[in-house]
Amino acid sequence: MCPKLRRHSPAGTDQAPQLKSKPLLHFHPPCYDFSRPPGDFVKQIQNYIDGRFVSGVREFADVNPADGSVIAQVAEAGLRQVDEAVQAARRALNTEWGSLAVRERAARLYKVADAIEKRFDCFVQAEVADTGKPVSLASKLDVPRAAANFRVFADLIKVSGLESFQTQTPDGVNALNYAIRKPLGVVGVITPWNLPLLLLTWKVAPALACGNAVVVKPSEETPATATLLAEAVQEAGIPDGVYNVVHGFGPGSAGEFLTQHPDINAITFTGESKTGAAIMKSAAPTLKPVSFELGGKNAAIVFADCDFEPAVNGLSEAVFLNTGQVCLCAERVYVEHKIFDRFLDALKKKAENLNLGWPYDTATDFGPLISAQHREKVLSYFQLAKDEGATLITGGGIPEFGDARDRGFYVQPTIYTGLSESARCVKEEIFGPVCHVAPFDSEEEAVAMANNTKYGLAASVWTSDLKRGHRVAQQMNVGITWVNCWYLRDLRTPFGGVGLSGIGREGGIHSLNFYSELNNICIRL
Ligand code: NAD
Ligand code: 6OD
C-alpha cells in the first residue's frame, strides 16, 4: 500500500478514508519504494540525470500539507548536478533523438501518455500527498491532463505543416520559400506547486514534440510527480538525457543555476510575477528566449440576466477550486446591483457547504493550502482585509478539526465585500480561497473595474445576453475570457496573460512556435 495512504490509517481521530481504487504495491525505481514496512513511509526523491537517479548536495523535506508530516526527503541539486543534467541533455540531442522522424517522436509521446495512465493511482497518490488537493480533483484534472498534454502535442506536431510561399519579384524572378521547424536545443522548465504535473507536462510535452531535450526544476514543494514521470518517459523509449529532473529552490539553488546556465537555450516558466522578473534578469546575459505564465488577480462579471444557479456554481468553482490556488481563480467578483444580495447569499452558502476533508477522502472537495508559509501569507491578507474595512461574509480564519488536520495548513473558504477598488486586498494576488464581491450598476462600470489591475490573465463573464457576452469579453484586458463557464480548456487554444500575468502564449501552435526555431529556406526557381 502506498505509504502516503498508510500515513493516516491508524485507528483513532487520525483515521482517513482510503482511495477507492487499488493503490500500486510496488513502484520502481527504488527511490519510490512503496513496499517499505508500515510506519517507514519517508521516501527518497532523487534527481534524475541522464537516465539515472542521483543524489545532490543536501536534502530537504517534502511536507504533506494536510497534517504537516514529512513524507519524503528530497535531494537538492547543486551547480554540479545542474551542469550534468544540462550536458546530458545536450548530448542527447546528438543521439537517436536528434534524428527521429516526427512520426516516431509522436509515437513515443503517445507511449508516455499510456505509461502515465498505467501508473494512474501512483501519480494521483503522489500529487495528493505533495499538494493536499482532494483525490477527486487529482483524478479528474491533474493526472488525466498530464496524459492529454502528451497526446495533444503528439497529434499537433504531426500535422503542424510548413509555411511556404511562392515568390515572384517584379523583375520576373521566381522562388519558393518554405520554413522548417528545428528544436531550440535544451529547454529549462521551471514550474510551480499548484498543478504540479499538469503544468510540467504542459511544457515538457510540446518541448519534446519539437525534438528538444529538457531539464525540469519542479517546485520544491511538489517534487514527486516530476520524478515519477521519469519512469514513464523511460518506458516510452525516450533516450536517456532527453528528460532530466533537478530538485531544489530558486535563488542560489537549482532554479537560478538553470536560468544562468550558458548551455540552456530557452526558459519556460510558470509562477509568480516577481519570480518571472528575477528569471528574466538572470537569463538576460545569455539572451535566452523566455515564455512566462505568471500571476493574476482575475475578475468575474455577473450580470443580472445570468442563468443564476449555473453562475453561482461556476463562481464557486472559480473561487474555491484547488483551495483557490489556480492562477485562473477569480479573486474579484463584480455582481450587478439588482442581484447582488441574492448572489452573495448563494455564494456564501456554497462556500459554507464545501467539504473540508482529508485529501484522500473521495468526498472531500476542499483541501489545505500548500504550506505553512503560504498559509501565513493568506492569513495576513485576511487580517489586511479587516484593517482595510472589509465586511466579512464568511470564513476569514482557520477551521478546527480535532484531529491531525489541525497540524496541516487549512484555512476557511472566505468571502469579503465592502472594500474600495484601491484596497490592497482588491489589487494584490492572494492565491487562496478568497474573493471580494462588489456591486456594479452599468456594463461600462463593470468593465472599467475588471480592467483596473496591472495583471491580465483571465476573466469570466456571466450573462444570458450573447451579444453582451461577446462585447464585454472583447473589452477584457486579459489573455483568456470565459463566457458562462470557467477553466474550460481546449489545449489547442492560446494560453497566457498580459501585463504582470505573462509574456508570450503557449497552447497548440503557440507552444510549437515557442519550442522550435523556424528556418526559412528560399530557393530560386
Ligand atoms: P514561484 O514563482 O514562487 O515558484 C515557481 C517556481 O520557480 C518554483 O519551482 C521555484 O523554485 C522557482 N523559482 C523561484 N525563484 C526562482 C529564481 N529566482 N530563479 C529560478 N527559479 C525560481 O511560484 P509558486 O509559489 O510556486 O506558484 C504560485 C504562483 O504561480 C502564483 O503567483 C500563481 O498565480 C502563479 N501561477 C501562474 C500560472 C499561469 O499559468 N499563469 C499557473 C500556475 C501558477
Ligand atoms: O490548463 C492549463 O493549460 C494551464 N496552463 C493552467 C494554468 C493554471 C494555473 O494555475
XYZ file of C-alpha atoms and ligand atoms in Angstrom:
579
model
C 0.000 0.000 0.000
C 1.232 3.475 -0.742
C 2.740 4.896 2.469
C 1.068 8.218 1.894
C -2.234 6.414 2.336
C -0.976 4.357 5.213
C 0.053 7.562 6.960
C -3.488 8.147 8.163
C -4.670 4.629 8.738
C -4.041 4.032 12.458
C -7.215 3.851 14.499
C -8.304 6.995 16.305
C -9.058 10.518 15.264
C -6.401 10.487 12.526
C -8.332 7.882 10.612
C -8.718 8.827 6.973
C -10.668 7.044 4.279
C -8.778 5.043 1.686
C -8.703 5.605 -2.047
C -11.387 3.527 -3.689
C -9.100 2.406 -6.472
C -6.397 -0.122 -5.646
C -3.022 1.501 -4.972
C 0.033 0.032 -6.653
C 2.025 -2.272 -4.397
C 5.387 -1.662 -5.959
C 6.746 1.148 -7.938
C 10.198 1.264 -9.430
C 12.745 2.793 -9.394
C 13.593 2.044 -5.786
C 13.642 5.725 -4.821
C 9.860 5.259 -4.850
C 9.660 2.046 -2.952
C 6.053 1.967 -1.800
C 6.584 -1.518 -0.399
C 8.542 -0.377 2.654
C 7.316 -1.618 6.041
C 4.431 0.127 7.844
C 5.483 3.307 9.559
C 8.569 3.635 7.385
C 6.873 5.917 4.955
C 9.585 8.513 4.382
C 10.828 8.145 0.841
C 13.830 9.446 -1.007
C 13.183 11.613 -4.009
C 16.263 11.976 -6.157
C 17.387 13.982 -9.128
C 17.075 12.225 -12.481
C 20.004 12.879 -14.773
C 20.942 11.032 -17.965
C 18.584 8.170 -17.164
C 19.837 7.640 -13.588
C 18.595 8.652 -10.157
C 21.311 10.615 -8.363
C 21.697 12.405 -5.054
C 22.531 16.066 -4.609
C 24.387 18.429 -2.312
C 21.968 18.144 0.599
C 18.423 17.053 1.379
C 15.240 18.946 2.145
C 11.891 17.772 3.440
C 8.768 17.237 1.365
C 5.854 18.036 3.665
C 2.261 16.796 3.496
C 0.100 19.944 3.745
C -2.829 18.003 5.225
C -1.078 17.307 8.543
C 2.418 18.806 8.332
C 4.130 15.399 8.339
C 7.327 14.792 6.398
C 6.622 12.401 3.545
C 9.935 12.368 1.713
C 13.486 13.619 1.750
C 14.428 15.324 -1.469
C 17.923 15.524 -2.949
C 18.756 19.145 -3.747
C 20.788 19.557 -6.927
C 23.841 21.784 -6.706
C 25.659 23.552 -9.528
C 27.402 20.300 -10.461
C 24.212 18.258 -10.817
C 22.523 21.036 -12.792
C 25.511 21.191 -15.124
C 25.497 17.394 -15.503
C 21.813 17.495 -16.367
C 22.352 20.218 -18.958
C 25.311 18.382 -20.511
C 23.342 15.115 -20.584
C 20.541 16.943 -22.374
C 22.993 18.436 -24.895
C 24.475 15.024 -25.625
C 21.003 13.546 -26.036
C 20.290 15.981 -28.860
C 23.059 14.287 -30.842
C 21.749 10.774 -30.301
C 18.913 8.911 -31.976
C 16.560 11.542 -30.501
C 18.005 14.280 -32.736
C 17.302 12.369 -35.930
C 13.962 10.682 -35.172
C 11.263 11.217 -37.759
C 8.407 13.342 -36.437
C 6.021 10.416 -36.648
C 8.304 8.311 -34.428
C 8.763 11.147 -31.925
C 4.993 11.447 -31.738
C 4.690 7.674 -31.264
C 6.933 7.888 -28.187
C 4.880 10.725 -26.743
C 1.743 8.598 -27.094
C 3.610 5.915 -25.164
C 4.415 8.402 -22.378
C 0.679 9.118 -22.114
C -0.001 5.363 -21.910
C 2.714 4.933 -19.266
C 1.179 7.725 -17.157
C -2.215 6.055 -17.335
C -0.703 2.699 -16.402
C 0.560 4.341 -13.175
C -2.565 6.427 -12.679
C -3.031 5.640 -8.978
C 0.605 6.238 -8.190
C 0.576 9.646 -9.841
C -2.658 10.549 -8.064
C -1.305 9.452 -4.686
C 1.953 11.347 -5.131
C 0.160 14.505 -6.290
C -2.344 14.350 -3.433
C 0.348 13.784 -0.835
C 2.515 16.625 -2.124
C -0.235 19.213 -2.572
C -3.042 18.174 -0.213
C -5.504 18.582 -3.088
C -8.593 16.356 -2.998
C -8.121 12.973 -4.613
C -11.240 13.668 -6.700
C -9.529 16.685 -8.257
C -6.196 14.988 -8.912
C -8.027 12.035 -10.524
C -10.282 14.228 -12.619
C -7.974 17.063 -13.587
C -4.260 16.773 -12.869
C -3.352 13.260 -13.929
C -5.687 12.862 -16.936
C -4.468 16.254 -18.185
C -0.855 15.085 -17.978
C -1.632 12.216 -20.348
C -3.713 14.522 -22.556
C -0.833 17.002 -22.835
C 1.379 14.311 -24.374
C -1.338 13.106 -26.755
C -2.381 16.569 -27.920
C 1.136 17.752 -28.716
C 1.965 14.436 -30.407
C -1.121 14.957 -32.591
C -0.210 18.555 -33.315
C 3.415 18.032 -34.267
C 2.305 15.507 -36.884
C 0.002 17.992 -38.605
C 1.783 21.267 -37.885
C 2.725 21.625 -41.577
C 5.176 24.070 -43.030
C 4.637 27.629 -44.180
C 5.501 28.024 -47.831
C 5.266 30.899 -50.269
C 5.792 31.038 -53.963
C 7.580 34.337 -54.643
C 7.640 36.353 -57.842
C 9.683 39.538 -57.905
C 8.707 42.475 -60.201
C 11.681 41.722 -62.470
C 10.407 38.195 -63.099
C 12.452 36.049 -60.712
C 10.615 33.061 -59.242
C 11.446 31.464 -55.918
C 9.963 29.037 -53.434
C 10.138 29.865 -49.723
C 9.483 27.259 -47.096
C 10.181 27.145 -43.377
C 11.346 24.129 -41.459
C 10.915 23.669 -37.717
C 14.060 22.852 -35.724
C 14.381 22.221 -31.989
C 15.652 25.057 -29.794
C 18.087 22.685 -28.081
C 17.989 22.287 -24.302
C 14.975 23.870 -22.619
C 14.891 24.726 -18.901
C 11.417 24.101 -17.477
C 10.589 25.722 -14.103
C 7.191 25.048 -12.597
C 5.048 25.876 -9.526
C 3.321 23.740 -6.912
C -0.364 24.324 -7.568
C -0.923 21.950 -10.525
C 2.496 20.301 -10.492
C 2.164 17.507 -13.040
C -0.359 19.289 -15.245
C 1.784 22.398 -15.641
C 5.034 20.481 -16.024
C 3.690 18.246 -18.798
C 2.015 21.251 -20.424
C 5.577 22.434 -21.138
C 7.532 19.181 -21.407
C 5.180 17.566 -23.965
C 5.435 20.304 -26.644
C 9.159 20.762 -25.941
C 9.763 17.057 -26.627
C 7.341 17.066 -29.558
C 9.579 19.693 -31.168
C 12.648 17.493 -30.642
C 14.222 19.342 -27.705
C 15.768 17.869 -24.581
C 14.652 19.290 -21.217
C 15.955 19.904 -17.732
C 12.994 20.436 -15.414
C 13.017 22.054 -11.993
C 9.709 21.330 -10.257
C 8.672 23.353 -7.242
C 10.477 22.446 -4.025
C 7.007 21.954 -2.500
C 5.977 19.282 -5.013
C 8.898 17.208 -6.269
C 7.162 13.831 -6.571
C 5.267 13.635 -9.859
C 8.065 15.163 -11.981
C 10.252 12.362 -10.630
C 7.630 9.681 -11.259
C 7.352 10.933 -14.813
C 10.948 9.801 -15.392
C 9.855 6.188 -15.380
C 7.035 6.843 -17.823
C 9.466 8.615 -20.130
C 11.959 5.750 -19.861
C 9.292 3.159 -20.554
C 8.199 5.071 -23.650
C 11.634 4.600 -25.212
C 12.722 8.211 -24.952
C 16.540 8.111 -24.791
C 18.431 8.874 -21.599
C 19.266 12.546 -21.196
C 16.200 13.839 -23.052
C 14.217 14.278 -19.811
C 16.159 15.325 -16.694
C 14.888 16.482 -13.300
C 16.813 18.651 -10.851
C 15.330 19.429 -7.466
C 15.806 22.491 -5.332
C 14.824 26.072 -4.736
C 15.037 29.315 -6.727
C 17.709 31.868 -5.802
C 21.139 30.361 -5.106
C 19.815 26.915 -5.939
C 18.812 24.694 -8.877
C 16.298 27.216 -10.286
C 18.788 30.038 -10.607
C 21.608 27.726 -11.747
C 19.375 26.607 -14.593
C 18.358 30.093 -15.713
C 22.006 31.245 -15.718
C 23.432 28.208 -17.464
C 25.029 29.180 -20.795
C 24.054 25.880 -22.463
C 20.349 26.248 -21.787
C 18.714 27.590 -24.943
C 15.373 28.770 -23.550
C 13.444 29.014 -20.311
C 9.780 28.259 -19.915
C 8.441 29.289 -16.529
C 5.154 29.287 -14.652
C 4.992 31.001 -11.287
C 4.821 34.334 -9.538
C 5.273 37.562 -11.469
C 8.162 38.711 -9.299
C 9.954 35.376 -9.871
C 9.459 35.940 -13.608
C 11.242 39.284 -13.245
C 14.151 37.638 -11.388
C 14.434 34.898 -14.030
C 14.375 37.417 -16.853
C 17.276 39.229 -15.228
C 19.315 36.115 -14.701
C 18.621 34.799 -18.230
C 19.419 38.180 -19.830
C 23.223 37.886 -20.144
C 22.829 34.769 -22.309
C 19.809 36.206 -24.178
C 17.609 33.172 -23.601
C 14.102 33.339 -25.007
C 11.545 33.114 -22.199
C 7.923 32.052 -22.017
C 6.237 33.254 -18.840
C 2.886 32.235 -17.366
C 2.574 34.366 -14.238
C 0.214 35.569 -11.537
C -3.260 37.054 -11.780
C -5.952 39.000 -9.962
C -8.760 37.737 -12.104
C -12.207 39.308 -12.309
C -15.625 37.777 -12.841
C -18.538 39.922 -14.019
C -22.000 38.626 -13.161
C -24.918 40.333 -14.906
C -28.451 40.273 -13.510
C -29.646 38.347 -16.582
C -27.278 35.430 -15.926
C -28.547 31.894 -15.540
C -28.437 32.217 -11.753
C -27.712 28.737 -10.457
C -25.055 27.774 -13.018
C -23.429 31.160 -12.429
C -23.268 30.593 -8.658
C -21.903 27.076 -9.182
C -19.396 28.318 -11.736
C -18.217 31.140 -9.490
C -17.909 28.820 -6.523
C -15.527 26.682 -8.607
C -13.732 29.739 -9.927
C -13.043 30.984 -6.399
C -12.501 27.792 -4.404
C -11.169 25.078 -6.774
C -7.840 23.703 -5.532
C -8.348 25.876 -2.433
C -8.159 28.963 -4.635
C -4.669 28.014 -5.787
C -5.216 28.145 -9.533
C -3.751 31.122 -11.350
C -7.102 31.468 -13.160
C -9.184 31.687 -9.974
C -11.430 34.728 -9.558
C -10.431 36.878 -6.580
C -12.582 39.843 -7.704
C -16.265 39.212 -8.327
C -18.408 42.069 -9.680
C -22.162 41.482 -9.443
C -24.915 43.672 -10.907
C -26.701 45.547 -8.117
C -30.131 44.056 -8.884
C -28.993 40.548 -7.866
C -26.138 41.475 -5.540
C -27.635 40.375 -2.187
C -29.170 37.202 -3.581
C -25.944 36.239 -5.357
C -23.752 36.955 -2.335
C -26.013 34.871 -0.150
C -25.955 31.952 -2.616
C -22.147 32.085 -2.942
C -21.836 32.176 0.857
C -23.970 29.012 1.086
C -21.758 27.268 -1.480
C -18.633 28.250 0.488
C -20.120 27.009 3.738
C -21.153 23.701 2.186
C -17.691 22.807 0.917
C -16.388 19.623 2.455
C -13.032 20.377 4.136
C -11.798 16.832 4.480
C -8.769 14.612 4.318
C -7.391 14.853 0.795
C -7.673 11.062 0.326
C -11.373 11.039 1.138
C -13.259 10.861 -2.150
C -15.994 13.090 -0.650
C -13.562 15.942 0.077
C -13.752 18.947 -2.172
C -11.535 21.429 -0.338
C -8.043 20.688 0.977
C -5.318 22.645 2.772
C -3.100 25.372 1.372
C 0.293 24.205 0.136
C 2.500 25.193 3.098
C 2.711 26.866 6.490
C 4.441 29.810 4.814
C 1.720 30.216 2.201
C -0.933 29.994 4.915
C 0.838 32.841 6.760
C 0.601 34.904 3.595
C -3.106 34.169 3.073
C -3.895 34.839 6.749
C -2.018 38.136 6.544
C -4.444 39.151 3.773
C -7.392 38.094 5.948
C -6.036 40.486 8.595
C -5.377 43.175 5.996
C -8.949 42.898 4.699
C -10.158 43.586 8.239
C -7.759 46.511 8.603
C -8.903 47.914 5.263
C -12.525 47.872 6.498
C -13.951 44.845 4.681
C -17.231 43.227 5.707
C -16.623 39.522 6.284
C -19.362 37.383 4.713
C -17.950 34.010 5.665
C -14.677 32.346 6.699
C -11.664 34.508 7.495
C -9.908 32.031 9.771
C -8.564 28.541 10.363
C -11.001 25.618 10.686
C -10.750 23.309 13.695
C -10.950 19.548 13.157
C -9.850 17.981 16.437
C -7.518 15.628 14.581
C -4.177 15.686 12.772
C -5.522 18.110 10.192
C -5.062 20.789 12.864
C -1.338 20.395 12.169
C -1.986 20.944 8.452
C -2.361 24.208 6.575
C -6.117 24.626 6.146
C -7.957 27.945 6.024
C -11.663 28.561 5.654
C -13.248 29.435 2.304
C -13.603 33.192 2.643
C -15.729 35.945 1.119
C -15.487 39.680 1.733
C -17.350 42.691 0.495
C -17.243 46.442 1.129
C -13.663 47.250 0.115
C -12.728 50.154 -2.126
C -11.219 49.383 -5.515
C -7.879 50.747 -4.294
C -7.653 48.402 -1.285
C -4.598 46.153 -1.360
C -6.823 43.080 -0.968
C -8.513 44.048 -4.244
C -5.240 44.809 -6.010
C -2.786 42.098 -4.948
C -2.831 38.397 -5.787
C -3.581 36.376 -2.629
C -3.668 32.899 -4.241
C -6.005 31.416 -1.690
C -9.705 30.502 -1.316
C -10.902 34.070 -1.044
C -12.760 36.630 -3.104
C -14.031 40.150 -2.738
C -17.538 40.713 -4.106
C -18.535 44.231 -5.212
C -21.674 45.599 -6.850
C -21.925 47.479 -10.170
C -24.706 49.336 -11.967
C -23.653 49.528 -15.608
C -21.742 47.433 -18.093
C -19.186 50.248 -18.557
C -18.569 50.420 -14.822
C -18.093 46.636 -14.589
C -15.625 46.594 -17.497
C -13.669 49.504 -16.008
C -13.449 47.825 -12.584
C -12.453 44.456 -14.040
C -9.696 46.062 -16.103
C -8.409 48.160 -13.200
C -5.402 45.915 -12.498
C -1.772 45.508 -13.501
C -2.417 41.800 -14.066
C -4.269 40.371 -17.072
C -4.549 36.624 -17.078
C -8.210 35.561 -17.171
C -11.755 36.856 -16.777
C -15.209 35.354 -16.788
C -18.488 36.951 -17.845
C -21.867 35.587 -16.817
C -24.875 36.719 -18.866
C -27.734 35.312 -20.943
C -27.293 38.074 -23.500
C -24.964 36.597 -26.100
C -24.254 39.961 -27.722
C -23.250 41.381 -24.385
C -21.123 38.315 -23.716
C -19.104 38.951 -26.884
C -18.998 42.715 -26.337
C -17.739 42.534 -22.761
C -15.342 39.634 -23.434
C -13.686 41.602 -26.219
C -13.054 44.519 -23.856
C -11.337 42.422 -21.197
C -7.661 43.248 -20.958
C -6.577 39.631 -20.419
C -5.279 36.583 -22.273
C -8.376 34.388 -21.747
C -12.031 35.272 -21.189
C -14.655 32.660 -20.440
C -18.344 33.407 -21.032
C -20.761 31.408 -18.857
C -18.003 28.996 -17.886
C -14.622 28.925 -16.233
C -11.446 26.903 -16.820
C -12.976 25.112 -19.788
C -9.858 24.228 -21.738
C -9.091 23.291 -25.300
C -5.354 22.632 -25.394
C -5.047 23.968 -28.934
C -6.051 27.498 -27.870
C -3.608 30.292 -26.941
C -2.926 30.441 -23.217
C -1.132 33.252 -21.377
C -1.549 36.694 -19.941
C -0.895 40.388 -20.453
C 0.799 42.874 -18.125
C 2.160 41.260 -14.968
C 0.478 37.980 -15.945
C 2.975 36.853 -18.507
C 4.959 37.042 -21.686
C 4.005 35.036 -24.751
C 1.398 32.368 -25.355
C 1.560 28.610 -25.063
C -1.029 26.096 -26.266
C -1.422 24.479 -29.681
C 0.680 26.017 -32.415
C 1.834 28.745 -29.992
C 3.681 26.137 -27.937
C 5.196 24.614 -31.067
C 6.350 28.062 -32.154
C 7.981 28.784 -28.795
C 9.718 25.406 -28.531
C 11.171 25.474 -32.048
C 13.226 27.670 -34.336
C 11.864 28.302 -37.801
C 14.452 28.242 -40.572
C 13.171 29.811 -43.774
C 14.689 28.441 -46.965
C 14.414 30.399 -50.207
C 15.101 28.522 -53.453
C 15.411 30.357 -56.698
C 13.457 28.504 -59.314
P 7.098 30.790 -7.503
O 7.363 31.847 -8.518
O 7.442 31.067 -6.100
O 7.895 29.447 -7.883
C 7.729 28.815 -9.131
C 8.997 28.050 -9.456
O 10.067 28.967 -9.638
C 9.442 27.093 -8.370
O 9.953 25.928 -8.979
C 10.562 27.865 -7.684
O 11.524 27.060 -7.047
C 11.181 28.579 -8.861
N 11.930 29.801 -8.531
C 11.672 30.681 -7.537
N 12.574 31.706 -7.592
C 13.386 31.444 -8.647
C 14.519 32.125 -9.217
N 14.956 33.274 -8.720
N 15.112 31.562 -10.289
C 14.673 30.399 -10.812
N 13.621 29.721 -10.318
C 12.982 30.240 -9.258
O 5.581 30.402 -7.681
P 4.729 29.365 -6.801
O 4.553 29.951 -5.448
O 5.324 28.027 -6.960
O 3.324 29.367 -7.582
C 2.304 30.285 -7.346
C 2.345 31.410 -8.364
O 2.332 30.883 -9.677
C 1.138 32.325 -8.286
O 1.547 33.653 -8.472
C 0.295 31.887 -9.475
O -0.586 32.858 -9.984
C 1.353 31.544 -10.463
N 0.858 30.619 -11.487
C 0.622 31.093 -12.750
C 0.116 30.235 -13.734
C -0.180 30.704 -15.142
O -0.433 29.854 -15.989
N -0.190 31.997 -15.417
C -0.122 28.913 -13.412
C 0.128 28.464 -12.110
C 0.622 29.336 -11.151
O -4.725 24.319 -18.089
C -3.668 24.812 -18.464
O -3.156 24.546 -19.564
C -2.982 25.778 -17.628
N -1.839 26.274 -18.124
C -3.478 26.111 -16.430
C -2.897 27.007 -15.545
C -3.414 27.112 -14.317
C -2.840 27.956 -13.344
O -2.746 27.697 -12.160
